[in-house]
Every structure is written in C-alpha cells, then in structure tokens.
Amino acid sequence: MATEARRDVVVLEARAERAEGGWRPAVRAASLAGVVVAWELATRLGGIPAVFLPPPTAVAAELLGMATGGELWRSLQASLVRIVLGFLLGTGAGVVVGTVAAVSPLAEAVVDPLIAATYPIPKIALLPLLVLWLGIGEASKVAVIAIGAFFPVAVGTMAGIRGTDPQLVRAAVSLGASPFQVVTKVRLPASLPVMFAGFRLAAGMSLLLVVSAEMIAAATGIGFTILHAGDLMQTSKLLAAIVVLSALGVLSTWGLQALERKVVRGRPH
Amino acid sequence: MQVRFESVHKTYRRRDGTEVPALAGVDLAVASSEFVSLVGPSGCGKSTLLLIAAGLLPPTSGRVVFEGDAGGRPRTAVVFQEFALFPWRTVLDNVAFGLEVRGVGRAERLERAAALVRQVGLSGFESRYPHELSGGMRQRVGIARALCVDPAVLLMDEPLSALDAQTRQLLQEDILRLWETTRKTVLYVTHNIQEAVFLSDRVVVMSRRPGRVREVLSVPFPRPRTEALLADPEFGRFCHRIWSSLKEEARAALEETHGDGSPA
Ligand SMILES: Nc1ncnc2c1ncn2[C@@H]1O[C@H](COP(=O)(O)OP(=O)(O)O)[C@@H](O)[C@H]1O
Ligand SMILES: [Mg+2]
C-alpha cells in the first residue's frame, strides 16, 4: 500500500488592510486630556493647596478673565512685538552673514572665529550690557532676542551653503551660471531645509529670551506677568501665562512648518 | 565644432599635500559632428578629462582647443552620471535653467524647454519634480537640460551607469536617435563596451591611471544603426577586440589600487 506523502498547503489571501496607526490621534488627545483630568482630580480631591497648584479649571477661568479684562492682550502684544522684531532682525542678519561667510574665504576667516567665540555665551548674560548701551526700553530686549536668533540661522545657513552637493554646483556652472547665480539659484535653495532648522531653533530661542528679558528688565509682557504673579502668589495667573507661552511655542512651530511646506519644494515632506 | 586635446596633464593635489597624477598627456581630436566614446579602467581619469573639456577644471599642463563656428553658442554642456538635477525645480524649470542664467526671457526659454522635454519623450511631466520620476526619466531630463542651451559639444559622463539594464538599453537607443537628428559633437564616457560601440564613430581606449590614450578604434558598422546590430556576431567580435585591449589595463589597475585609497 502506497503511503500518501504529506502535503502542506499554505494560502496567502487578500485581506482588508487596516489604516496603520489610525489609533494615534485618539491616543495623543487622550494623553493630554488624561494629564489635565488627573491634575484636576489631584487638586480637588488630593488636598493640594491652590496656592501651590490650582486646578486646571481655575487656570482656565483666570485665563478667560485676563482675556476679557484686556490684560492678556496687553502683555501678549508687548511680548509679540519684541519677539517678532528680534526674530526678523536676527534671522535676517543670520542669513546674510551666513551666506557671505560661506561664499567668501575672507569673510569666513573674519567671521568664523567670532562666531565660535560668541556662540557659547548664554545670550541673556548680554542683557545688562545691552541695557547699558541701548537703555532699559524696547531696544535692548529686541537686541538680545536678535542676537539669540542670529546664531542658529547664521550657522545653519553657512553649513547648508558649504554643504551644497558639488555636482549641482558643477551642473549650474557648466550651464553658464555666474558665481552670483550659483549662490542665488543653487546654494541658497539647496540650503533651505537646513536654514529652516535654524529658524526653528531661533524661534525657540526668541521665546526663551523674551521671557528672561521681561523678567529682568520690563514692566510689560508675558515674562513680567509670570514674575509679578509669582511675587503675589497668584498661582493660577502664573500658570495661565505659562499656558499662553506653550501656545505661542506650538503656534510658532506650526507657522514655520506651514511656511517650510510652501517654500521648500520638490522634496517629499 | 572640433575639439582637440593637446598633451593634457592633470595632477590632483590632496589636502595632505600628496599628488595624484590622473592624466599624463592625453592627445585626442574629436571631429565636428563626431560621436566619440572613452572607455578605460575606473579611476583612469575619464571624468577628469570631461571636466577639463567642460572648463570646470583647469589642466595642470597642456590645453584643449575648440575650433569651428560656434555661432554664439555655449561651447559645452555636461550630462552627469548622477543626473545632478535641481530637486527644487520642476522638469521644465530644470531644462530651462541654462537659458535662464543666460538671461533668455521667460516665455522664450519655457517654450524651448518644452520642445526639448517633448523631444526626450517626457511630455506630460513638465511640472513634476525630479524625486517623482524614475531614474531613466531623470536622465532624460538631464539630457534635455544639456541640449537646451544648444551646446557646440555635448559631454556625457557615464550617463546610463546609474540605471538598470533595461532602462539603459532603451535610453541608449534614444541617445542614438537624438544624435542622428542633432549631429552634435559628442564625447561620451562609459565603462560599457557594447554601449560605446553601438553609439560611436570611434572608441578611445584609455590606459590605467595616470590616463593616456592607449588605442583608438573606428567603429565599422554603418548608420543608421538599430538594435539588431547588438545580435550581429561581427559586433560581438569587435567588442571583444576592445575588451582584450582594455583587460590588461583593467587588471593592472585593479591590482595597483589595492591600498592606495583610490576607488577600485
Ligand atoms: N578632487 C580630487 N582630488 C584628488 N584625487 C582625485 C580627485 N578627483 C579625482 N581624483 C583621482 O583621480 C583619478 C581619476 O579620477 P576620475 O577622473 O574620476 O576617473 P574615472 O572617471 O576614469 O573613474 C582617480 O584615481 C581619482 O581618485
Ligand atoms: Mg568617472
């Protein structure tokens, strides 16, 4: 009697593909909501005194009060003007200096050691000096933010321009591009992604410096509000101002991302 | 336009001061409307010679002479092995780049670029970005971009080496068709002997590094050529003849490059 050989049959069939990671947005939202709820419960039921940690609902109410009373807008405006001016001045100078230093060996030799020596200085340490030079008004605060925003952009622009694929430069030159056109039509567009990394760092730096500067030498702004609320033990106001800072940080990141998507073309995002 | 290399030498100087002789006296003349291929062991200075002809690299000694009626056209344009397309520019804007930097008006340059995009078979892809294209399509853009400035001499550095075998075969025929219609003077670097023979009027075999012209062979097959030529036994024999000349150099080059840091 012939024994039948054992046969294994494996069939791979089509199956409906589930969208990968479809649960992600829900978990992300729940993560944030979970912390807020736990915080609310801890403060309401856990007996934590409100002066140490007020519940989120109290912080929200405080924020609403600041918004309707106009205080929120006044300090937000003061801070935003400083941030925007300082950011634009600093990043603008960073792009120009970074480009020139990357393109001209002489400028590189002049600028490189200066940047290497000054980049590591915590910029807030310069504030008293700037106040001495520019006065206690807006100029010194804008200046410290501009200095903070300058470095990451200058360094990023330099790296991007120097690191441009030499083949692209060769291609451009072989097609008749002048040295100036090589910079404007090849090196700068090729550097945009690295420059945007610099812009993101500069935005974070601007936020950090505006708050520090306002804590040291201002009578307006979010930083001042935080310090003042702390002195008066107005903890929910203090926390409301911190929430505003968090929102500012998130919004500036989103704004830069949107701008980058618009400006940086031809690469998968 | 005719190109003459007269005793072209090139010695690279590394950062640590050591000298790398890449070309040691290349003498070669490419006639007007001639298609000449360079084959040689890798590292023998083929790309170097092309960069010198393109004016992108000065020779250490010797010179390159262009002779003939340029009619105001740019002397050379280069097609690169790695395409070297501008990733932030669309197909059309890549092709129009050479005209743009030469100050040709927008309407005119886009019109001429569109005609070339059509000629290389990329109609419909004008507003795509390079990363959205296959390798073969990218190199078609590279070829169109070089042709768009209407160069007197076209320099191609292993234009098909980064492509798969089938795509290479197809583009090879397209290059042949394009050349038959434009009759440009072409200097074409390849490491593929069949490709060199199929496309060229003459094949130049270079010695190992430092490169020199070892042998120049006229390709005996009449034009217009078709794919059928590839199956011709005579074609195979001719290719083998070139390979015999190249083999010694390639083997010696392989043994020499061990350990000196040069690409194998
Ligand atoms: N910028 C450079 N600096 C130093 N050596 C180089 C440089 N470019 C090429 N070489 C060397 O010169 C030789 C010829 O290079 P290349 O012209 O690229 O050869 P091929 O294109 O024939 O492979 C090689 O040995 C290479 O290592
Ligand atoms: Mg090469």
Coordinates of C-alpha atoms and ligand atoms in Angstrom, one line a residue:
Chain A
M1 CA 0.0 0.0 0.0
A2 CA 1.5 3.3 -1.1
T3 CA 1.5 5.9 1.7
E4 CA 0.4 9.2 0.5
A5 CA 3.1 11.9 1.0
R6 CA 2.1 14.6 3.5
R7 CA 1.3 17.8 1.8
D8 CA 1.3 21.2 3.4
V9 CA -0.7 23.9 1.7
V10 CA -0.4 27.5 2.7
V11 CA -2.6 30.0 1.1
L12 CA -2.0 33.7 1.4
E13 CA -5.2 35.5 0.7
A14 CA -6.1 39.1 0.2
R15 CA -7.4 40.8 3.3
A16 CA -8.7 44.2 4.1
E17 CA -5.9 46.5 5.1
R18 CA -6.5 48.5 8.2
A19 CA -5.2 52.0 8.1
E20 CA -1.9 51.8 10.0
G21 CA -1.7 53.9 13.2
G22 CA -5.3 55.0 12.9
W23 CA -5.5 55.0 16.7
R24 CA -2.7 57.6 17.0
P25 CA -4.7 60.9 17.1
A26 CA -7.0 59.5 19.7
V27 CA -4.2 58.4 22.0
R28 CA -2.4 61.7 21.5
A29 CA -5.5 63.6 22.5
A30 CA -6.2 61.2 25.4
S31 CA -2.6 61.7 26.7
L32 CA -3.1 65.4 27.0
A33 CA -6.6 65.1 28.4
G34 CA -5.5 62.4 30.9
V35 CA -2.9 64.7 32.4
V36 CA -5.4 67.6 32.7
V37 CA -8.0 65.3 34.3
A38 CA -5.5 63.8 36.7
W39 CA -4.3 67.2 37.7
E40 CA -7.9 68.4 38.3
L41 CA -8.7 65.4 40.4
A42 CA -5.4 65.7 42.4
T43 CA -6.0 69.3 43.3
R44 CA -9.8 68.8 44.0
L45 CA -9.6 65.6 45.9
G46 CA -5.9 65.4 46.9
G47 CA -6.0 68.4 49.1
I48 CA -3.2 70.2 47.3
P49 CA -3.5 73.9 48.3
A50 CA -4.4 76.1 45.3
V51 CA -1.6 78.4 46.0
F52 CA 0.8 75.6 45.2
L53 CA -1.1 74.1 42.3
P54 CA -4.6 75.4 41.4
P55 CA -6.8 73.1 39.3
P56 CA -6.9 73.5 35.5
T57 CA -10.4 74.8 35.6
A58 CA -9.2 77.6 37.9
V59 CA -6.3 78.3 35.4
A60 CA -8.8 78.4 32.5
A61 CA -11.1 80.8 34.4
E62 CA -8.1 83.0 35.2
L63 CA -7.1 83.0 31.5
L64 CA -10.6 83.9 30.5
G65 CA -10.7 86.7 33.0
M66 CA -7.3 88.0 31.7
A67 CA -8.6 87.9 28.1
T68 CA -11.9 89.8 28.8
G69 CA -10.2 92.3 31.1
G70 CA -7.6 93.1 28.4
E71 CA -4.5 92.2 30.5
L72 CA -3.8 89.2 28.3
W73 CA -3.7 91.1 25.1
R74 CA -1.6 93.9 26.5
S75 CA 1.1 91.6 27.7
L76 CA 0.8 89.4 24.7
Q77 CA 1.2 92.4 22.4
A78 CA 4.2 93.7 24.3
S79 CA 6.0 90.3 24.1
L80 CA 5.0 89.6 20.5
V81 CA 6.4 92.9 19.2
R82 CA 9.7 92.1 20.9
I83 CA 9.8 88.5 19.6
V84 CA 8.8 89.3 16.0
L85 CA 11.2 92.3 15.7
G86 CA 14.1 90.4 17.3
F87 CA 13.4 87.3 15.3
L88 CA 13.2 89.1 12.0
L89 CA 16.3 91.2 12.7
G90 CA 18.3 88.2 14.0
T91 CA 17.4 85.7 11.3
G92 CA 17.7 88.3 8.5
A93 CA 21.2 89.1 9.7
G94 CA 21.9 85.4 10.1
V95 CA 21.0 84.6 6.5
V96 CA 23.1 87.4 5.2
V97 CA 26.2 86.9 7.3
G98 CA 25.9 83.1 6.9
T99 CA 25.7 83.4 3.2
V100 CA 28.6 85.8 2.9
A101 CA 30.8 83.9 5.2
A102 CA 30.1 80.6 3.4
V103 CA 30.9 82.1 0.0
S104 CA 33.9 84.4 0.7
P105 CA 37.0 82.8 2.2
L106 CA 38.0 86.2 3.6
A107 CA 34.6 86.8 5.2
E108 CA 34.8 83.2 6.6
A109 CA 38.2 83.9 8.1
V110 CA 36.9 87.0 9.7
V111 CA 33.5 85.7 10.9
D112 CA 34.3 82.1 11.9
P113 CA 36.4 82.8 15.0
L114 CA 34.0 85.5 16.1
I115 CA 31.1 83.1 15.9
A116 CA 33.0 80.3 17.6
A117 CA 33.9 82.6 20.5
T118 CA 30.5 84.2 21.0
Y119 CA 28.1 81.4 20.2
P120 CA 28.6 79.6 23.5
I121 CA 27.7 82.7 25.6
P122 CA 24.3 82.4 27.2
K123 CA 22.7 85.3 25.4
I124 CA 20.8 86.5 28.4
A125 CA 24.1 87.4 30.1
L126 CA 24.4 90.2 27.5
L127 CA 21.2 91.9 28.6
P128 CA 22.8 94.2 31.2
L129 CA 25.4 95.3 28.7
L130 CA 22.7 95.9 26.1
V131 CA 20.7 97.9 28.7
L132 CA 23.8 100.0 29.3
W133 CA 24.2 100.7 25.6
L134 CA 20.6 100.9 24.4
G135 CA 18.7 101.9 27.6
I136 CA 16.1 100.0 29.5
G137 CA 13.5 100.4 26.7
E138 CA 12.4 98.1 23.9
A139 CA 15.7 98.3 22.0
S140 CA 17.8 96.3 24.5
K141 CA 15.1 93.5 24.7
V142 CA 14.8 93.3 20.9
A143 CA 18.6 93.3 20.6
V144 CA 19.0 90.3 23.0
I145 CA 16.4 88.3 21.1
A146 CA 18.0 89.3 17.7
I147 CA 21.4 88.1 19.0
G148 CA 19.9 84.8 20.1
A149 CA 18.1 84.3 16.8
F150 CA 21.1 85.2 14.8
F151 CA 23.4 82.4 15.7
P152 CA 21.5 79.2 14.8
V153 CA 20.5 80.8 11.5
A154 CA 24.0 82.0 10.6
V155 CA 25.5 78.7 11.5
G156 CA 22.7 76.7 9.7
T157 CA 23.0 78.9 6.5
M158 CA 26.8 78.5 6.5
A159 CA 26.5 74.7 6.8
G160 CA 23.9 74.5 4.1
I161 CA 25.7 76.7 1.6
R162 CA 29.0 75.0 2.2
G163 CA 27.5 71.5 2.1
T164 CA 25.6 72.0 -1.2
D165 CA 26.1 69.0 -3.5
P166 CA 29.2 69.9 -5.6
Q167 CA 27.6 68.1 -8.5
L168 CA 24.7 70.6 -8.5
V169 CA 27.2 73.5 -8.5
R170 CA 29.1 71.9 -11.4
A171 CA 25.9 71.4 -13.3
A172 CA 25.0 75.0 -12.8
V173 CA 28.4 76.3 -13.8
S174 CA 28.5 74.1 -16.9
L175 CA 25.2 75.6 -17.9
G176 CA 26.6 79.1 -17.7
A177 CA 25.7 80.2 -14.2
S178 CA 27.8 83.1 -12.8
P179 CA 29.2 82.8 -9.3
F180 CA 26.4 85.1 -8.1
Q181 CA 23.8 82.9 -9.8
V182 CA 25.4 79.8 -8.3
V183 CA 24.6 81.3 -4.8
T184 CA 21.1 82.6 -5.6
K185 CA 19.9 79.8 -7.8
V186 CA 21.7 76.8 -6.4
R187 CA 23.3 77.2 -3.0
L188 CA 20.6 79.1 -1.3
P189 CA 17.6 77.0 -2.5
A190 CA 19.7 73.8 -1.7
S191 CA 20.2 75.2 1.8
L192 CA 16.6 76.0 2.6
P193 CA 15.9 72.8 4.7
V194 CA 19.0 73.4 6.9
M195 CA 18.1 77.1 7.2
F196 CA 14.6 76.2 8.4
A197 CA 16.1 74.0 11.1
G198 CA 17.9 77.2 12.1
F199 CA 14.7 79.2 12.0
R200 CA 13.0 76.7 14.3
L201 CA 15.9 76.9 16.8
A202 CA 15.8 80.7 16.5
A203 CA 12.1 80.7 17.3
G204 CA 12.6 78.7 20.5
M205 CA 15.5 81.0 21.4
S206 CA 13.3 84.1 20.9
L207 CA 10.7 82.8 23.2
L208 CA 13.2 81.9 25.9
L209 CA 14.9 85.2 25.7
V210 CA 11.8 87.4 25.6
V211 CA 10.6 85.8 28.9
S212 CA 14.0 86.1 30.5
A213 CA 14.5 89.7 29.4
E214 CA 11.0 90.6 30.6
M215 CA 11.7 89.0 34.0
I216 CA 14.8 91.0 34.4
A217 CA 14.0 94.4 32.9
A218 CA 10.4 95.1 31.9
A219 CA 7.1 96.3 33.2
T220 CA 5.0 94.6 30.5
G221 CA 4.9 91.2 28.7
I222 CA 4.3 87.6 29.5
G223 CA 7.6 87.2 31.3
F224 CA 6.8 90.2 33.5
T225 CA 3.3 88.8 34.2
I226 CA 4.7 85.5 35.3
L227 CA 7.3 87.0 37.6
H228 CA 4.8 89.5 39.1
A229 CA 2.1 86.8 39.6
G230 CA 4.7 84.7 41.4
D231 CA 5.6 87.6 43.7
L232 CA 2.0 88.0 44.6
M233 CA 1.4 84.2 44.9
Q234 CA -1.2 84.4 42.2
T235 CA -0.5 80.9 41.1
S236 CA -3.4 80.5 38.6
K237 CA -2.4 83.7 36.8
L238 CA 1.2 82.4 36.7
L239 CA 0.1 79.1 35.2
A240 CA -2.3 80.9 32.8
A241 CA 0.7 82.9 31.5
I242 CA 2.7 79.7 31.1
V243 CA -0.2 78.2 29.1
V244 CA 0.0 81.2 26.8
L245 CA 3.7 80.6 26.4
S246 CA 3.1 77.0 25.5
A247 CA 0.5 78.1 22.9
L248 CA 3.0 80.6 21.4
G249 CA 5.6 77.9 21.1
V250 CA 3.2 75.5 19.4
L251 CA 1.9 78.2 17.1
S252 CA 5.3 79.4 16.0
T253 CA 6.3 75.8 15.2
W254 CA 3.2 75.2 13.2
G255 CA 3.6 78.5 11.4
L256 CA 7.2 77.7 10.4
Q257 CA 6.2 74.2 9.3
A258 CA 3.5 75.7 7.1
L259 CA 6.0 78.2 5.6
E260 CA 8.5 75.5 5.0
R261 CA 6.0 73.3 3.2
K262 CA 5.3 76.3 1.0
V263 CA 8.8 77.3 0.3
V264 CA 10.8 74.1 0.2
R265 CA 9.6 72.4 -3.0
G266 CA 10.5 69.2 -4.7
R267 CA 11.1 67.1 -1.7
P268 CA 8.8 64.6 -0.1
H269 CA 7.5 66.0 3.2
Chain B
M1 CA 32.8 72.1 -33.7
Q2 CA 36.1 70.2 -33.4
V3 CA 37.7 69.5 -30.0
R4 CA 41.4 68.8 -29.7
F5 CA 43.1 67.7 -26.5
E6 CA 46.8 68.6 -26.7
S7 CA 49.1 66.8 -24.3
V8 CA 46.6 67.3 -21.4
H9 CA 48.1 66.5 -18.0
K10 CA 46.2 66.7 -14.7
T11 CA 47.7 66.1 -11.3
Y12 CA 45.4 66.4 -8.3
R13 CA 46.8 67.7 -5.1
R14 CA 45.3 66.1 -2.0
R15 CA 44.7 68.1 1.2
D16 CA 47.7 66.3 2.8
G17 CA 50.0 67.6 0.0
T18 CA 50.3 64.2 -1.8
E19 CA 49.9 64.4 -5.6
V20 CA 47.7 62.2 -7.6
P21 CA 48.5 62.0 -11.3
A22 CA 45.2 61.5 -13.1
L23 CA 46.1 62.3 -16.7
A24 CA 49.5 62.0 -18.2
G25 CA 49.5 63.5 -21.6
V26 CA 46.2 63.0 -23.4
D27 CA 46.2 63.7 -27.2
L28 CA 43.0 63.3 -28.9
A29 CA 41.0 65.1 -31.6
V30 CA 37.2 64.8 -31.9
A31 CA 35.9 65.9 -35.3
S32 CA 32.9 68.1 -35.8
S33 CA 29.7 66.0 -35.6
E34 CA 31.6 63.0 -34.5
F35 CA 30.5 60.7 -31.7
V36 CA 33.5 59.5 -29.7
S37 CA 33.4 57.2 -26.7
L38 CA 36.0 56.9 -24.0
V39 CA 36.4 53.6 -22.2
G40 CA 39.0 52.8 -19.6
P41 CA 39.5 51.2 -16.2
S42 CA 37.8 53.1 -13.4
G43 CA 39.9 55.8 -11.9
C44 CA 41.9 56.3 -15.1
G45 CA 40.8 60.0 -15.5
K46 CA 37.8 59.8 -17.8
S47 CA 35.7 62.2 -15.7
T48 CA 38.7 64.4 -15.2
L49 CA 39.2 64.7 -18.9
L50 CA 35.5 65.6 -19.4
L51 CA 35.6 68.2 -16.6
I52 CA 38.6 69.8 -18.2
A53 CA 36.8 69.9 -21.6
A54 CA 33.8 71.5 -19.8
G55 CA 36.0 74.2 -18.4
L56 CA 35.1 73.1 -14.9
L57 CA 38.7 72.1 -14.0
P58 CA 42.0 73.6 -15.4
P59 CA 44.5 71.2 -16.7
T60 CA 47.9 71.1 -15.0
S61 CA 49.5 71.4 -18.3
G62 CA 48.5 71.1 -22.0
R63 CA 45.4 72.5 -23.5
V64 CA 42.0 71.9 -25.0
V65 CA 41.4 73.6 -28.3
F66 CA 37.9 74.2 -29.7
E67 CA 37.8 75.0 -33.4
G68 CA 34.9 75.8 -35.7
D69 CA 31.9 78.0 -35.9
A70 CA 30.3 78.3 -32.5
G71 CA 27.8 80.8 -33.8
G72 CA 27.5 82.4 -30.3
R73 CA 26.5 79.0 -28.8
P74 CA 28.0 77.8 -25.5
R75 CA 30.9 75.5 -26.1
T76 CA 29.9 72.6 -24.0
A77 CA 27.2 71.1 -21.8
V78 CA 27.6 68.1 -19.5
V79 CA 25.3 65.2 -18.7
F80 CA 26.3 63.7 -15.4
Q81 CA 26.1 60.1 -14.2
E82 CA 24.1 61.1 -11.1
F83 CA 21.8 63.3 -13.1
A84 CA 22.6 66.3 -10.9
L85 CA 19.1 67.8 -11.3
F86 CA 18.0 70.6 -9.1
P87 CA 15.5 68.9 -6.8
W88 CA 13.5 72.1 -6.1
R89 CA 12.8 72.8 -9.7
T90 CA 10.2 71.1 -11.9
V91 CA 11.2 69.2 -15.0
L92 CA 10.5 72.2 -17.2
D93 CA 12.5 74.6 -14.9
N94 CA 15.4 72.2 -14.8
V95 CA 15.6 72.1 -18.6
A96 CA 15.2 75.8 -18.9
F97 CA 18.0 76.5 -16.3
G98 CA 20.8 77.1 -18.8
L99 CA 18.7 79.6 -20.7
E100 CA 17.5 81.3 -17.5
V101 CA 21.1 82.0 -16.3
R102 CA 21.9 83.3 -19.8
G103 CA 19.2 85.9 -19.5
V104 CA 16.7 84.4 -22.0
G105 CA 13.2 85.7 -21.4
R106 CA 10.7 83.6 -19.5
A107 CA 8.3 82.9 -22.4
E108 CA 11.0 82.0 -24.8
R109 CA 13.0 79.8 -22.5
L110 CA 10.0 77.8 -21.4
E111 CA 8.9 77.3 -25.0
R112 CA 12.3 76.0 -25.9
A113 CA 12.5 73.8 -22.8
A114 CA 9.0 72.4 -23.5
A115 CA 10.1 71.5 -27.0
L116 CA 13.1 69.6 -25.6
V117 CA 11.0 67.9 -22.9
R118 CA 8.9 66.6 -25.8
Q119 CA 11.9 65.5 -27.8
V120 CA 13.2 63.3 -25.0
G121 CA 9.7 61.8 -24.5
L122 CA 8.6 63.4 -21.3
S123 CA 5.5 65.3 -22.4
G124 CA 3.1 65.5 -19.6
F125 CA 5.8 65.5 -16.9
E126 CA 6.7 69.2 -17.3
S127 CA 5.6 70.2 -13.8
R128 CA 6.8 67.2 -11.9
Y129 CA 9.7 67.3 -9.5
P130 CA 12.8 65.1 -10.0
H131 CA 12.0 62.9 -7.0
E132 CA 8.7 62.0 -8.6
L133 CA 10.5 60.5 -11.6
S134 CA 12.2 57.1 -12.3
G135 CA 16.0 57.1 -12.9
G136 CA 15.5 56.8 -16.6
M137 CA 13.2 59.8 -16.8
R138 CA 15.6 61.8 -14.6
Q139 CA 18.4 61.2 -17.0
R140 CA 16.1 62.2 -19.9
V141 CA 15.7 65.5 -18.1
G142 CA 19.5 65.7 -17.7
I143 CA 19.9 65.2 -21.4
A144 CA 17.2 67.7 -22.3
R145 CA 18.8 70.2 -19.9
A146 CA 22.2 69.9 -21.6
L147 CA 20.7 70.1 -25.1
C148 CA 18.5 73.1 -24.2
V149 CA 21.5 75.5 -24.3
D150 CA 22.3 74.1 -27.8
P151 CA 26.0 73.4 -26.9
A152 CA 28.6 73.0 -29.7
V153 CA 29.9 69.9 -27.9
L154 CA 28.0 67.6 -25.7
L155 CA 30.0 65.9 -22.9
M156 CA 28.4 62.8 -21.3
D157 CA 29.9 61.2 -18.2
E158 CA 28.6 57.6 -17.8
P159 CA 25.1 58.9 -18.3
L160 CA 23.5 55.5 -18.2
S161 CA 25.6 53.9 -15.4
A162 CA 23.1 54.6 -12.6
L163 CA 20.3 52.9 -14.5
D164 CA 19.1 49.3 -14.6
A165 CA 20.0 47.2 -17.7
Q166 CA 16.6 47.5 -19.4
T167 CA 16.3 51.3 -19.0
R168 CA 19.9 51.6 -20.1
Q169 CA 19.1 49.7 -23.3
L170 CA 16.1 51.9 -24.0
L171 CA 18.0 55.2 -23.4
Q172 CA 20.9 54.0 -25.4
E173 CA 18.6 53.8 -28.5
D174 CA 17.1 57.2 -27.6
I175 CA 20.5 58.8 -27.4
L176 CA 21.3 57.3 -30.8
R177 CA 18.1 58.8 -32.3
L178 CA 18.7 62.2 -30.7
W179 CA 22.3 62.2 -32.0
E180 CA 21.2 61.2 -35.5
T181 CA 18.8 64.2 -35.6
T182 CA 21.1 66.8 -33.9
R183 CA 24.5 65.6 -35.2
K184 CA 26.3 67.2 -32.3
T185 CA 29.9 66.7 -31.5
V186 CA 29.8 64.2 -28.6
L187 CA 32.4 63.0 -26.1
Y188 CA 30.8 60.1 -24.3
V189 CA 32.4 58.3 -21.3
T190 CA 31.2 54.8 -20.4
H191 CA 32.5 51.6 -18.9
N192 CA 30.2 49.6 -21.1
I193 CA 32.0 48.5 -24.3
Q194 CA 28.8 47.4 -26.1
E195 CA 27.3 50.8 -25.4
A196 CA 30.4 52.6 -26.7
V197 CA 30.5 50.6 -29.9
F198 CA 26.7 50.8 -30.5
L199 CA 26.7 54.6 -30.2
S200 CA 30.1 55.8 -31.5
D201 CA 32.0 56.6 -34.6
R202 CA 35.2 55.9 -32.8
V203 CA 36.1 54.3 -29.4
V204 CA 39.1 55.5 -27.4
V205 CA 40.6 53.0 -25.0
M206 CA 42.5 54.7 -22.2
S207 CA 45.3 53.3 -20.1
R208 CA 45.1 52.9 -16.4
R209 CA 45.8 55.8 -14.2
P210 CA 47.5 58.2 -15.0
G211 CA 45.4 58.1 -18.1
R212 CA 46.7 58.3 -21.6
V213 CA 45.2 57.3 -24.9
R214 CA 46.1 53.6 -25.4
E215 CA 44.3 52.9 -28.6
V216 CA 41.7 54.5 -30.9
L217 CA 39.4 52.2 -33.0
S218 CA 37.0 53.3 -35.7
V219 CA 33.7 51.5 -35.5
P220 CA 33.0 49.8 -38.8
F221 CA 29.2 49.5 -38.5
P222 CA 27.2 51.7 -40.8
R223 CA 24.5 54.1 -39.6
P224 CA 21.6 54.3 -39.1
R225 CA 22.1 51.6 -36.5
T226 CA 19.4 49.5 -34.9
E227 CA 19.1 47.2 -32.0
A228 CA 19.6 44.3 -34.5
L229 CA 23.3 45.3 -34.5
L230 CA 23.6 44.0 -30.9
A231 CA 22.9 40.5 -32.1
D232 CA 25.4 40.7 -35.0
P233 CA 28.4 38.3 -34.5
E234 CA 30.7 40.9 -36.0
F235 CA 29.5 43.3 -33.3
G236 CA 30.4 40.8 -30.6
R237 CA 33.9 40.2 -32.2
F238 CA 34.6 44.0 -32.4
C239 CA 33.6 44.4 -28.7
H240 CA 35.8 41.5 -27.7
R241 CA 38.7 43.1 -29.6
I242 CA 38.2 46.3 -27.4
W243 CA 37.9 44.2 -24.3
S244 CA 41.2 42.5 -25.0
S245 CA 42.9 45.9 -25.1
L246 CA 41.1 47.1 -22.0
K247 CA 41.5 43.9 -20.0
E248 CA 45.2 44.2 -19.3
E249 CA 44.8 47.8 -18.1
A250 CA 41.8 47.0 -16.0
R251 CA 43.5 44.1 -14.3
A252 CA 46.7 46.0 -13.7
A253 CA 44.6 48.9 -12.4
L254 CA 42.7 46.6 -10.0
E255 CA 46.0 45.3 -8.5
E256 CA 47.5 48.8 -8.2
T257 CA 44.6 50.4 -6.5
H258 CA 44.7 48.0 -3.6
G259 CA 45.5 50.0 -0.5
D260 CA 46.2 53.4 -2.0
G261 CA 42.8 54.9 -1.2
S262 CA 41.7 55.3 -4.8
P263 CA 38.3 53.9 -5.8
A264 CA 38.6 50.3 -7.0
Ligands
LIG1 N1 39.4 66.1 -6.4 C1 40.3 65.1 -6.4 N2 41.3 65.0 -5.6 C2 42.2 64.0 -5.6 N3 42.2 63.0 -6.4 C3 41.2 62.9 -7.3 C4 40.2 64.0 -7.3 N4 39.3 63.7 -8.3 C5 39.7 62.5 -8.9 N5 40.8 62.1 -8.3 C6 41.6 60.9 -8.6 O1 42.0 61.0 -10.0 C7 41.8 59.7 -10.6 C8 40.9 59.9 -11.8 O2 39.6 60.2 -11.4 P1 38.4 60.2 -12.4 O3 38.7 61.2 -13.5 O4 37.1 60.4 -11.6 O5 38.4 58.7 -13.0 P2 37.3 57.9 -13.9 O6 36.2 58.9 -14.2 O7 38.0 57.4 -15.0 O8 36.8 56.8 -13.0 C9 41.3 58.8 -9.6 O9 42.3 58.0 -9.1 C10 40.7 59.6 -8.5 O10 40.8 59.0 -7.3
MG2 MG 34.1 58.8 -13.7

